[in-house]
Coordinates of C-alpha atoms in Angstrom, one line a residue:
Chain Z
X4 CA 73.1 36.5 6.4
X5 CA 71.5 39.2 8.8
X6 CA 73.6 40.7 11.7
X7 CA 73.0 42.3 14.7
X8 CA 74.4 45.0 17.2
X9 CA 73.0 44.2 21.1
X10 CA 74.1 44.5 24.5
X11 CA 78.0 45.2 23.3
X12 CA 78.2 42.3 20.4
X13 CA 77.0 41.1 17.0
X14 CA 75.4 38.0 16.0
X15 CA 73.4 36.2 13.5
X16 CA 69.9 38.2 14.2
X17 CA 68.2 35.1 13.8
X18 CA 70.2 34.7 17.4
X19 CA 69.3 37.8 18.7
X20 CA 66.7 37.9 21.1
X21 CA 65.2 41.0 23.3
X22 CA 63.5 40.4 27.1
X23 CA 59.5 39.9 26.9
X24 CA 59.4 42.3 29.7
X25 CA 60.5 45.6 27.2
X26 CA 57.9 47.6 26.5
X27 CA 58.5 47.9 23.0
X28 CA 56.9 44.1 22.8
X29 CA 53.7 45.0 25.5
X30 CA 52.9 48.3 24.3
X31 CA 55.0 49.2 21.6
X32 CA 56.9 51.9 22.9
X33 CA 60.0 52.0 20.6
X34 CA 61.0 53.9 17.8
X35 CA 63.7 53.2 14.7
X36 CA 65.1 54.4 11.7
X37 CA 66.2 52.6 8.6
X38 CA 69.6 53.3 6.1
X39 CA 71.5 52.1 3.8
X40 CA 75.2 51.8 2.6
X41 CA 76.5 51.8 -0.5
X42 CA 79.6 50.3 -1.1
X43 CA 80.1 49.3 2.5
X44 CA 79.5 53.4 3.2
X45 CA 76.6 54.3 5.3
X46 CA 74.3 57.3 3.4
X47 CA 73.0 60.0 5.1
X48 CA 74.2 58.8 8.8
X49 CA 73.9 62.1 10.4
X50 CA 71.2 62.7 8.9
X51 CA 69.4 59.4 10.2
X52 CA 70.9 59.7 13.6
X53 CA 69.3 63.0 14.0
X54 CA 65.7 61.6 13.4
X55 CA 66.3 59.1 15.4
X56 CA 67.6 61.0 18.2
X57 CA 64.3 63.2 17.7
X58 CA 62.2 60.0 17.6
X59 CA 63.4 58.8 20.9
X60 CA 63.0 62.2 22.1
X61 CA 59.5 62.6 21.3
X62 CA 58.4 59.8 23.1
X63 CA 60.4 60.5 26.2
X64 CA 62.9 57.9 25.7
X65 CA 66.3 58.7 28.2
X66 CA 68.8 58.6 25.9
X67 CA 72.1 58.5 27.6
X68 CA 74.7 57.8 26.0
X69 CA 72.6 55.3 23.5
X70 CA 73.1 57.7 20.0
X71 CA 77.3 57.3 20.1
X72 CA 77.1 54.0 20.9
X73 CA 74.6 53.2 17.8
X74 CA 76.7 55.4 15.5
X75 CA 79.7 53.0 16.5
X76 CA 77.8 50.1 16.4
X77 CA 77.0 51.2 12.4
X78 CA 80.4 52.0 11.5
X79 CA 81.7 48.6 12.8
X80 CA 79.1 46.6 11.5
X81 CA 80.2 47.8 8.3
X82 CA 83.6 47.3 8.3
X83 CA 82.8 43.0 9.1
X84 CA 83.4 40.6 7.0
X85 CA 80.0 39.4 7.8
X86 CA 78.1 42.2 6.9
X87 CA 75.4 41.2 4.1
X88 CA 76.6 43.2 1.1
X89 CA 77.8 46.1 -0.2
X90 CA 74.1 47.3 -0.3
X91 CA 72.5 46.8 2.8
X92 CA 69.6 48.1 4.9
X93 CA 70.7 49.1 8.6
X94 CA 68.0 49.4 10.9
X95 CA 68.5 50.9 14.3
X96 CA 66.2 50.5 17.2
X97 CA 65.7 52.0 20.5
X98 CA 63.3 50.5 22.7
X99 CA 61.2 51.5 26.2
X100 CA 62.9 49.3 28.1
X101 CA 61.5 47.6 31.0
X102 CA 60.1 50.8 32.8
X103 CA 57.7 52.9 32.4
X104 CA 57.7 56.1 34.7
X105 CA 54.8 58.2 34.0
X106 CA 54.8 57.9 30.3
X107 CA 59.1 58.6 30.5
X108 CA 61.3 55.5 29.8
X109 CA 64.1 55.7 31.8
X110 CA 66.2 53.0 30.9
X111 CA 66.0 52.0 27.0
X112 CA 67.6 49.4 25.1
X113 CA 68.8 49.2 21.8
X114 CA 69.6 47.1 18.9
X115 CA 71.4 47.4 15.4
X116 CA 70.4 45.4 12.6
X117 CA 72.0 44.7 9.1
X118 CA 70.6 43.3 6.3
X119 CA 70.3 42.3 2.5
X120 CA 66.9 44.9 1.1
X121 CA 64.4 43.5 -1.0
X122 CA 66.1 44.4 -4.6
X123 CA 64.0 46.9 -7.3
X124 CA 63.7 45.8 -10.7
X125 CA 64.3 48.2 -13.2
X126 CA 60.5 47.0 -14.6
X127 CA 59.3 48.5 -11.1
X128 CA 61.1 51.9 -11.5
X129 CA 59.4 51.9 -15.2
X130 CA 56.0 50.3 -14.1
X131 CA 55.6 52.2 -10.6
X132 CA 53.3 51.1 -7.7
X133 CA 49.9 51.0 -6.4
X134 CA 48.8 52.6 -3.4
X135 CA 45.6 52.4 -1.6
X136 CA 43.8 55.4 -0.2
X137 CA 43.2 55.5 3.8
X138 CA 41.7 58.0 5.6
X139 CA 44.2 57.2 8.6
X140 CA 47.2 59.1 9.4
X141 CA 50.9 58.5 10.7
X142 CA 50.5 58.5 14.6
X143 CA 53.2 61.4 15.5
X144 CA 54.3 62.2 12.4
X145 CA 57.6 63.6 14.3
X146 CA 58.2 60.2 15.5
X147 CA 59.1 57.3 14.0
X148 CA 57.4 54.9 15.9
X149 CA 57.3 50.6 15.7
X150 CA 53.2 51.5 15.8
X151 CA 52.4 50.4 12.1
X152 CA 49.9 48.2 12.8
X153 CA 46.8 50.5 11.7
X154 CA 48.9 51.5 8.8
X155 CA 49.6 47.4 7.6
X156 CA 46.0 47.0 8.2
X157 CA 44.8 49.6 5.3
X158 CA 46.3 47.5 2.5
X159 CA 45.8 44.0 4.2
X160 CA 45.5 41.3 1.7
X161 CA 45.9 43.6 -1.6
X162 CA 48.4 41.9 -3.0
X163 CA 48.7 44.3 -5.7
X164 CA 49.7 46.9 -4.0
X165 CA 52.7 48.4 -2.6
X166 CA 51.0 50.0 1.0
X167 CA 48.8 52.4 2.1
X168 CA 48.6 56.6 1.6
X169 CA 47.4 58.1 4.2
X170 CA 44.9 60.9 3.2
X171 CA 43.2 61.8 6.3
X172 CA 40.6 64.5 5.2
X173 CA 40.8 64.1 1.9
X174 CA 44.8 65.8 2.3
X175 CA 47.6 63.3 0.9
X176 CA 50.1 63.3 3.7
X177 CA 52.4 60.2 2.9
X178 CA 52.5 56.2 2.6
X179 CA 53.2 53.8 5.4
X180 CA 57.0 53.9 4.6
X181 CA 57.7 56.8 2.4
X182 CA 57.5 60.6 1.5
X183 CA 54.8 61.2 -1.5
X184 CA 55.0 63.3 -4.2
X185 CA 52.6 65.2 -6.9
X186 CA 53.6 66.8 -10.2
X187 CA 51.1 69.1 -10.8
X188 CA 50.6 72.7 -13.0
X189 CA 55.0 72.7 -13.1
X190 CA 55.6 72.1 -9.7
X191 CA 56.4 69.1 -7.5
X192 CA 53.9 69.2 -4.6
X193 CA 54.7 67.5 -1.2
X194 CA 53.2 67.8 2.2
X195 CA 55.6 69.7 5.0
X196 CA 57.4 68.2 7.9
X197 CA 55.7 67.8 11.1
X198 CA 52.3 66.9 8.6
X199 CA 55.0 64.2 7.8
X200 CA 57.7 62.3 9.3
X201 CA 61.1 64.3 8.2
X202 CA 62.0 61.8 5.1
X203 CA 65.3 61.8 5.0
X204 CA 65.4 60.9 0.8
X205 CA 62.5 63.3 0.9
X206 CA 65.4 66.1 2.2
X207 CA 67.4 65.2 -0.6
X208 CA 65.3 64.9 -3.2
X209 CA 64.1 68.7 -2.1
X210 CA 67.7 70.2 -2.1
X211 CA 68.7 68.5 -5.9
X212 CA 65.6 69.2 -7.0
X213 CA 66.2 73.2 -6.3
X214 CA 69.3 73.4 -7.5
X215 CA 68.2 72.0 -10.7
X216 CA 65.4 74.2 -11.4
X217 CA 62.4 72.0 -10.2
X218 CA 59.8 74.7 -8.7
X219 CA 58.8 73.4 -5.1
X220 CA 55.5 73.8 -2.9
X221 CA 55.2 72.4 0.4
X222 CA 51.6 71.9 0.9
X223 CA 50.0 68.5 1.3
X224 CA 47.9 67.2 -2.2
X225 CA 44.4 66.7 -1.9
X226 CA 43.5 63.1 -3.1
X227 CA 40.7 65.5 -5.7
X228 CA 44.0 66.5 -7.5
X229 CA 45.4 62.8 -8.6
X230 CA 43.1 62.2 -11.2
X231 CA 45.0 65.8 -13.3
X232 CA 48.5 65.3 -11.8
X233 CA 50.7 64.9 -14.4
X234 CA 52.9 62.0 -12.2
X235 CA 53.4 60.9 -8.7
X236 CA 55.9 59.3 -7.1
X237 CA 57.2 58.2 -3.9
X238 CA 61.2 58.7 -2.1
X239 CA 62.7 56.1 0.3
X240 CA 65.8 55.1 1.6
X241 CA 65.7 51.9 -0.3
X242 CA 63.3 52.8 -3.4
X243 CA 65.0 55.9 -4.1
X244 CA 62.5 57.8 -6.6
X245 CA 59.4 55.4 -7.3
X246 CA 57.2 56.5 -9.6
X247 CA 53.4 55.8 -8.5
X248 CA 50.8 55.0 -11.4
X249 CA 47.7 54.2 -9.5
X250 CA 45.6 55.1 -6.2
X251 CA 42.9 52.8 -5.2
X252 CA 40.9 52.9 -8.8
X253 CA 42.8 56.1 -10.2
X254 CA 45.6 56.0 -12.9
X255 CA 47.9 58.7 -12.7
X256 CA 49.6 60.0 -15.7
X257 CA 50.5 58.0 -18.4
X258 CA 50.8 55.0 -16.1
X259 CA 54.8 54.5 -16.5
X260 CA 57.4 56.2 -15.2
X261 CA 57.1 60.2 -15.9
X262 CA 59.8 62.2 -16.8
X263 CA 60.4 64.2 -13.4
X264 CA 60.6 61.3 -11.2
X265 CA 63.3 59.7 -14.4
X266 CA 65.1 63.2 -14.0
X267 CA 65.3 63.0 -10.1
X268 CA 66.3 59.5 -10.0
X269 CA 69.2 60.0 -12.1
X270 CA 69.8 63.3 -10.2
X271 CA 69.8 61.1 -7.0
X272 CA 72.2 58.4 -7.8
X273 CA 74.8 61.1 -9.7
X274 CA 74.3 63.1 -6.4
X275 CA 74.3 60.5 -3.5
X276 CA 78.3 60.4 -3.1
X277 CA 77.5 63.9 -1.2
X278 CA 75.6 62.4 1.4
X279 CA 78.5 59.3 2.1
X280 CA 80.5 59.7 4.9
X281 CA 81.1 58.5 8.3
X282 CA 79.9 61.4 10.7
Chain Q
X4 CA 58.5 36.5 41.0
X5 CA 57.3 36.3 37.6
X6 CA 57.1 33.5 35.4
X7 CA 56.3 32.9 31.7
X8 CA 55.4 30.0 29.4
X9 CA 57.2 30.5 26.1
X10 CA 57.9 27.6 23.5
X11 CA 56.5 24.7 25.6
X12 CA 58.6 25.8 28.9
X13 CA 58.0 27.7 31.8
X14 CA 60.8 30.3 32.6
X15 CA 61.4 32.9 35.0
X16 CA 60.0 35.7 33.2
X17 CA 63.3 38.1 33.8
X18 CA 64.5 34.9 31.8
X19 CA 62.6 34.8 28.6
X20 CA 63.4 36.6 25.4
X21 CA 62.0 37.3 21.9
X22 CA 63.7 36.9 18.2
X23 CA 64.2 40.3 17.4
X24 CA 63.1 39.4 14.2
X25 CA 59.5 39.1 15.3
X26 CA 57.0 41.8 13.9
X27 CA 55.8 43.0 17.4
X28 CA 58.6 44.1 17.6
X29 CA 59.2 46.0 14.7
X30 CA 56.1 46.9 13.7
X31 CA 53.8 46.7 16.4
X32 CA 52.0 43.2 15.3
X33 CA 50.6 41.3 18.2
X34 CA 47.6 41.1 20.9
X35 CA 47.3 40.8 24.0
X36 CA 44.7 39.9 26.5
X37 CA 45.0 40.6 30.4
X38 CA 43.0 38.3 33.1
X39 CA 43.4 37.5 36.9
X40 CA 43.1 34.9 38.7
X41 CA 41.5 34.5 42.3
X42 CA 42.3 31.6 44.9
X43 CA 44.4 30.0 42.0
X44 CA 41.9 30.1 39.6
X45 CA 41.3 32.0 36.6
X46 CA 38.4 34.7 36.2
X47 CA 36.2 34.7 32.8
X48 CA 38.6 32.3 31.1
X49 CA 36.4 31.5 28.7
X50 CA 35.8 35.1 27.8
X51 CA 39.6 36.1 28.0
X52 CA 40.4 33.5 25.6
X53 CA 37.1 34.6 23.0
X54 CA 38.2 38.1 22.9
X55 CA 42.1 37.4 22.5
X56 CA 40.9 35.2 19.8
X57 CA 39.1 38.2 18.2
X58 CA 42.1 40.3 18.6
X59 CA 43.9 37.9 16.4
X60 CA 41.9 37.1 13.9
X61 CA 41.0 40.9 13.6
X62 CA 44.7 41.6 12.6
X63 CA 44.7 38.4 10.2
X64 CA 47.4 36.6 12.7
X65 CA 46.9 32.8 11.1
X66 CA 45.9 30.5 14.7
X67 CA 46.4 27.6 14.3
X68 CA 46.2 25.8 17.6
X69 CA 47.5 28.7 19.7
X70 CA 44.3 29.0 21.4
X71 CA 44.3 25.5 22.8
X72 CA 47.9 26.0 24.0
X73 CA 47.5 29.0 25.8
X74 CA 44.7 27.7 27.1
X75 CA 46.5 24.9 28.6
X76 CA 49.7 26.6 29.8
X77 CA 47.3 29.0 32.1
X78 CA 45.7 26.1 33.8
X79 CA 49.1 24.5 33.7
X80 CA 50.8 27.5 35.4
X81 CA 48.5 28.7 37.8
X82 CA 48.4 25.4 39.1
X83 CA 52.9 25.4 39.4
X84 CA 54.7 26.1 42.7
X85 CA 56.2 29.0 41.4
X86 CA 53.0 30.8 40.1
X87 CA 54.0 34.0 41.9
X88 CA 50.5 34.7 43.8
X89 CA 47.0 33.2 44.2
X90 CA 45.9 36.3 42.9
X91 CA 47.9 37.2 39.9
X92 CA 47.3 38.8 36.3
X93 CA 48.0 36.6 33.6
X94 CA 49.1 37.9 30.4
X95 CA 48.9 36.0 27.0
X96 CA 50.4 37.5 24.1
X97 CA 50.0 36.3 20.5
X98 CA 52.9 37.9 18.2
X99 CA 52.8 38.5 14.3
X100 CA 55.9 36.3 13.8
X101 CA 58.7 36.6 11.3
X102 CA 56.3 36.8 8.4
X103 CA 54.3 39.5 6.9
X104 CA 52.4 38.0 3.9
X105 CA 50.5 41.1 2.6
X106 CA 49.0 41.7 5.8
X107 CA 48.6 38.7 7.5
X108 CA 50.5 36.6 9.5
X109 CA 51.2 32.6 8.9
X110 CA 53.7 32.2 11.5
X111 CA 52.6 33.6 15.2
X112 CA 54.6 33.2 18.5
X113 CA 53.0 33.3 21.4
X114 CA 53.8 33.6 25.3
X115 CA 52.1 33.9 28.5
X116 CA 53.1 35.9 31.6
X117 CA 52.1 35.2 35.4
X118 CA 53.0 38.3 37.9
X119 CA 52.3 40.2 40.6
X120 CA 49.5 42.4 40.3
X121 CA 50.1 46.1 41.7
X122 CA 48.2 46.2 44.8
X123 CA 44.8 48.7 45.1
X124 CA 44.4 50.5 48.1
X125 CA 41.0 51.2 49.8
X126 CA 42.0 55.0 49.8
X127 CA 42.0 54.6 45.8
X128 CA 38.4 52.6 45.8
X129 CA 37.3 55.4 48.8
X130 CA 38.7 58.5 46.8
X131 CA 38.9 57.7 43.5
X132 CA 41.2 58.4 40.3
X133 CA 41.8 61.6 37.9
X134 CA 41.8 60.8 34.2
X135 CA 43.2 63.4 31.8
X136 CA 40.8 63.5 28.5
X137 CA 42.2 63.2 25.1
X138 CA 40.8 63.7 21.5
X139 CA 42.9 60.3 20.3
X140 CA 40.8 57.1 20.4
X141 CA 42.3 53.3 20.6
X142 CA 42.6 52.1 17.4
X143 CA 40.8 49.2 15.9
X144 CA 38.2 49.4 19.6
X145 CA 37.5 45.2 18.9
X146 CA 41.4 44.1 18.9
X147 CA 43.4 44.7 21.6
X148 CA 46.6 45.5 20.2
X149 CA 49.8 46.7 21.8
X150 CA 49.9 49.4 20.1
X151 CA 49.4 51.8 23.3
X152 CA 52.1 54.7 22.6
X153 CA 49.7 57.3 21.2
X154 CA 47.5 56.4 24.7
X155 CA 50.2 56.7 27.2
X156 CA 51.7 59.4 25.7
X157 CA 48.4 61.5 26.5
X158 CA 49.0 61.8 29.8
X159 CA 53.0 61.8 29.8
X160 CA 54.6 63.4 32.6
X161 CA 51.4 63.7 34.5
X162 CA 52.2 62.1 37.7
X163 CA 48.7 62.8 39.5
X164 CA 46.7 61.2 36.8
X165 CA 45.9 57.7 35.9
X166 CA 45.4 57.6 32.3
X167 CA 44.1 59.2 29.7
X168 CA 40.3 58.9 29.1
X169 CA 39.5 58.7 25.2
X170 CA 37.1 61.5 24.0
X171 CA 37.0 61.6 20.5
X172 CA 35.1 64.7 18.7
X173 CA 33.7 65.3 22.3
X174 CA 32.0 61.8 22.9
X175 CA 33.5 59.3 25.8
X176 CA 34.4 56.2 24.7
X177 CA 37.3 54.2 27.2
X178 CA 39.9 55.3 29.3
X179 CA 43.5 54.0 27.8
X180 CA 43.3 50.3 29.7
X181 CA 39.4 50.3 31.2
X182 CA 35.8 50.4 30.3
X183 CA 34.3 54.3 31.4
X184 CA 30.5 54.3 32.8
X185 CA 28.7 57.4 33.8
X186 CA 25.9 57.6 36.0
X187 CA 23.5 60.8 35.6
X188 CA 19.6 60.9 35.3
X189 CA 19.3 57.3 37.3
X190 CA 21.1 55.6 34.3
X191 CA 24.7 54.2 34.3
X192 CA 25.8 55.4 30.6
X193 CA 29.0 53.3 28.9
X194 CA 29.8 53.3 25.2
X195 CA 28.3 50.6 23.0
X196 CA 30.9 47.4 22.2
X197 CA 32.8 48.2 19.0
X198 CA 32.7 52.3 19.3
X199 CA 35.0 50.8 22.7
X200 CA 36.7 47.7 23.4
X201 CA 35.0 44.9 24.5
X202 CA 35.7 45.0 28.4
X203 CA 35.2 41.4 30.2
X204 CA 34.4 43.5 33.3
X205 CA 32.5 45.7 31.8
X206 CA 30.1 42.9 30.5
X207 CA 29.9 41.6 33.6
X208 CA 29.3 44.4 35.9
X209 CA 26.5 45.0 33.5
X210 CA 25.1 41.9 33.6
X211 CA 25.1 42.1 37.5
X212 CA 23.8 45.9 37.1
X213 CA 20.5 44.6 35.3
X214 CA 20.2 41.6 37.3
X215 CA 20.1 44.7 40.2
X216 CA 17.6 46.2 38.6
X217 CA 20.1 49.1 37.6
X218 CA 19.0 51.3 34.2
X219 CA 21.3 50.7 31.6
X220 CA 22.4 53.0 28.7
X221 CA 24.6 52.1 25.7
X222 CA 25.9 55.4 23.8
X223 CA 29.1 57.0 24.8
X224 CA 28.5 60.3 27.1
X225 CA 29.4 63.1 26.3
X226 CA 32.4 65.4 27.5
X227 CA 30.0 68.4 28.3
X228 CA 28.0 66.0 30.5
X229 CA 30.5 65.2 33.0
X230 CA 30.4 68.3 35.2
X231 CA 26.7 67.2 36.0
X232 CA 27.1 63.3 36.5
X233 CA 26.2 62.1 39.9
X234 CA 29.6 59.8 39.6
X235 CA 31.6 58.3 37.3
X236 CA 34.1 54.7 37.5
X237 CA 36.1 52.5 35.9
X238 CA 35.7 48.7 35.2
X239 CA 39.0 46.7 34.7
X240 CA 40.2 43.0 35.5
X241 CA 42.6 44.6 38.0
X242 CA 41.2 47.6 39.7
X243 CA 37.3 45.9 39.1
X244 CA 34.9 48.9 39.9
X245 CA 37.2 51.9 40.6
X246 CA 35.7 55.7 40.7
X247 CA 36.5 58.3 38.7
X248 CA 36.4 61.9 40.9
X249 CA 38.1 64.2 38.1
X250 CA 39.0 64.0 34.8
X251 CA 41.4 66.6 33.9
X252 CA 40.4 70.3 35.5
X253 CA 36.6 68.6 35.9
X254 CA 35.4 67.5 40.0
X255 CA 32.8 64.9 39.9
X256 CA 30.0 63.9 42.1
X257 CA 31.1 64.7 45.7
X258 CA 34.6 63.5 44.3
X259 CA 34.7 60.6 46.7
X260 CA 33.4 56.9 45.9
X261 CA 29.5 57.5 44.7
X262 CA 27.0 54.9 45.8
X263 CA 26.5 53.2 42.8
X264 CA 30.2 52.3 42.2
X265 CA 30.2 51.2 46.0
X266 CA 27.8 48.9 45.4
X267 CA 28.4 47.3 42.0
X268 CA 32.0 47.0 43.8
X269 CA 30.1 45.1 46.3
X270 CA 28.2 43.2 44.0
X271 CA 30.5 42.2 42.1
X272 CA 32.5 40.3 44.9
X273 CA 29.6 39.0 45.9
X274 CA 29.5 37.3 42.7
X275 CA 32.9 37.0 40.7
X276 CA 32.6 33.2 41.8
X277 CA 30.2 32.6 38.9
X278 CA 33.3 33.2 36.7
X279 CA 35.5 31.6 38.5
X280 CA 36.0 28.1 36.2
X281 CA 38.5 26.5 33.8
X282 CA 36.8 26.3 30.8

């Protein structure tokens, strides 16, 4: 069962409901972040909290005292007995709240929800995804935003494939929901922050990867290059290190797994204790 | 005070609340439509309801027999006691629901709101409003979508200014929440449905226009045309025919209330009882 953090309590968050009047509902004006734990231990909180406190930011969201509360609010909710599992994905929103000031939002809300994730099959991690090509982009990359509807729309009713990757200009930035990644000439190729959101997986993946000898370059792909990539794959809170076999009509690689994103997923989960604590 | 029809009921609208589970919430996945009514009836109904239909379907929300409802509850609640004014906006939203099934959405919510509209002053209709322009554009023109952050945050913080005004590559499409007309060269100039939203009062004040014998023009103007217009205006369901006297450092026409927006104001009074039914 699914909890959730709102105005001082948790509940079932099939309980939990939010005033029609807040702006995040009539004009989307909200922005989130999403985590994990693992065993019962949240990953990467500052790091989160820090993006979201940037997202909220960015749009002019008054922030108050809302960030200690929401770091509180994760550390109960993991203590409960009525958290989900071990493994769960913690999703904190902030909203607009009911007033809109000149494009300011003077009195947010905000909300904390735990839940089970989806679960990755090992056939997945071997297999990889599909993404399909948009021209879009992420609106503000800086910002993570509740606006995902243009980004939903680019993939609508592929079932075989995972979401979107934005490549406006012809220049891979990153998917709907994660940081993208090309293998390429020795390197590993990835568009640079403020091009795209500040991944927080994406971080880490970075920092292992230097300190084991991967060479970087922060530039974003251009989609001309897939075709002679030797792998791509994608980083995520939840997904970790997928690899990606196919664009639109384009296999990459050898269509399975490739050896870099094996190396850096077993990096990841050997490394991830590092990034485990409470503050 | 407000009030708002929300799983068969009608509720105080301070008093209604969403799942926070629903995707409009999270991920930006609903419509909207906006209409008003005069002397307790509604105005362009029929076209409200075709264009919140088209909103829908153009985000593959699954309808079912929404439309019908919603139809009902704002017959239903402009006819209640409590309806808060004779002339109030009337605001159905249809939500994405629980369910994202590869980009479309089975199970919808929907609500509709009944409040006070913000009053307009003759010094507004007499000395117009500033616009600051922006290089964004509303995305997906034929759906209107809550997704209004990127808009509203183009004129953040700008307490003189209404909203931004859309001018993408240099070309005028909308302003954030109303159609934009132009009138230069003894044409009035607007953007063609579909580069821009489909604006109920912008259909109609052109239908009234030609019946005037007014010269029409369909393409969006340009940016580098405005410092010659005679005059430029607005169209909305709230402010109706409201002039435009600068748009960001840009004075236009005399920068009071031209003739041509004083009179289609007119006309348009004159005739708004033509849409003034319940079906």
């Amino acid at each position: 069962m699914s909890i959730c953090y709102f105005n001082g309590k948790f509940r079932p968050t099939s309980e939990t409901a939010l005033p029609v009047t807040d702006l995040i509902i009539a004009r989307g004006i909200g922005v989130f972040d999403s985590l994990r734990s693992y065993e019962h231990k949240p990953f990467a909180l500052r790091e989160h909290l820090d993006r979201l406190r940037t997202s909220a930011e960015g749009i002019n969201i008054r922030l108050g005292g809302i960030m200690e509360e929401i770091k509180g609010a994760i550390i109960a909710g993991l203590r409960r007995d009525d958290c989900p599992v071990a493994e769960c994905v913690i999703k904190p929103f902030i909203t607009g709240g009911d007033v809109n000031d000149f494009g300011t939002f003077p009195n947010p809300r905000f909300f904390v929800i735990f839940e089970e994730g989806i679960p990755v099959s090992d056939a997945e991690y071997k297999n990889g995804v599909t993404l399909s090509p948009s021209n879009e982009h992420r609106p503000f990359p800086m910002v993570k935003s509740v606006n995902y509807l243009v980004g939903i729309m680019q993939s609508a009713e592929q079932s075989d494939v995972l979401e979107c990757l934005y490549c406006p200009d012809g220049e891979i930035t990153e998917t709907l929901r994660a940081s993208f990644f090309m293998c390429k000439d020795g390197k590993i190729i990835t568009a640079p922050v403020g091009r795209v959101l500040n991944g927080i997986t994406r971080k880490i993946i970075l920092e292992i990867a230097r300190e084991n000898g991967f060479k970087i370059e922060e530039r974003a792909p251009k989609l001309s290059e897939l075709a002679d990539a030797d792998e791509t794959f994608i980083t995520s809170t939840w997904k970790e290190v997928m690899p990606v076999t196919r664009v639109g009509d384009i296999k990459i690689g050898s269509g399975k797994q490739g050896p870099v994103a094996a190396h850096l997923l077993k990096l990841f989960r050997e490394n991830k204790h590092r990034w485990l604590r409470q503050e």
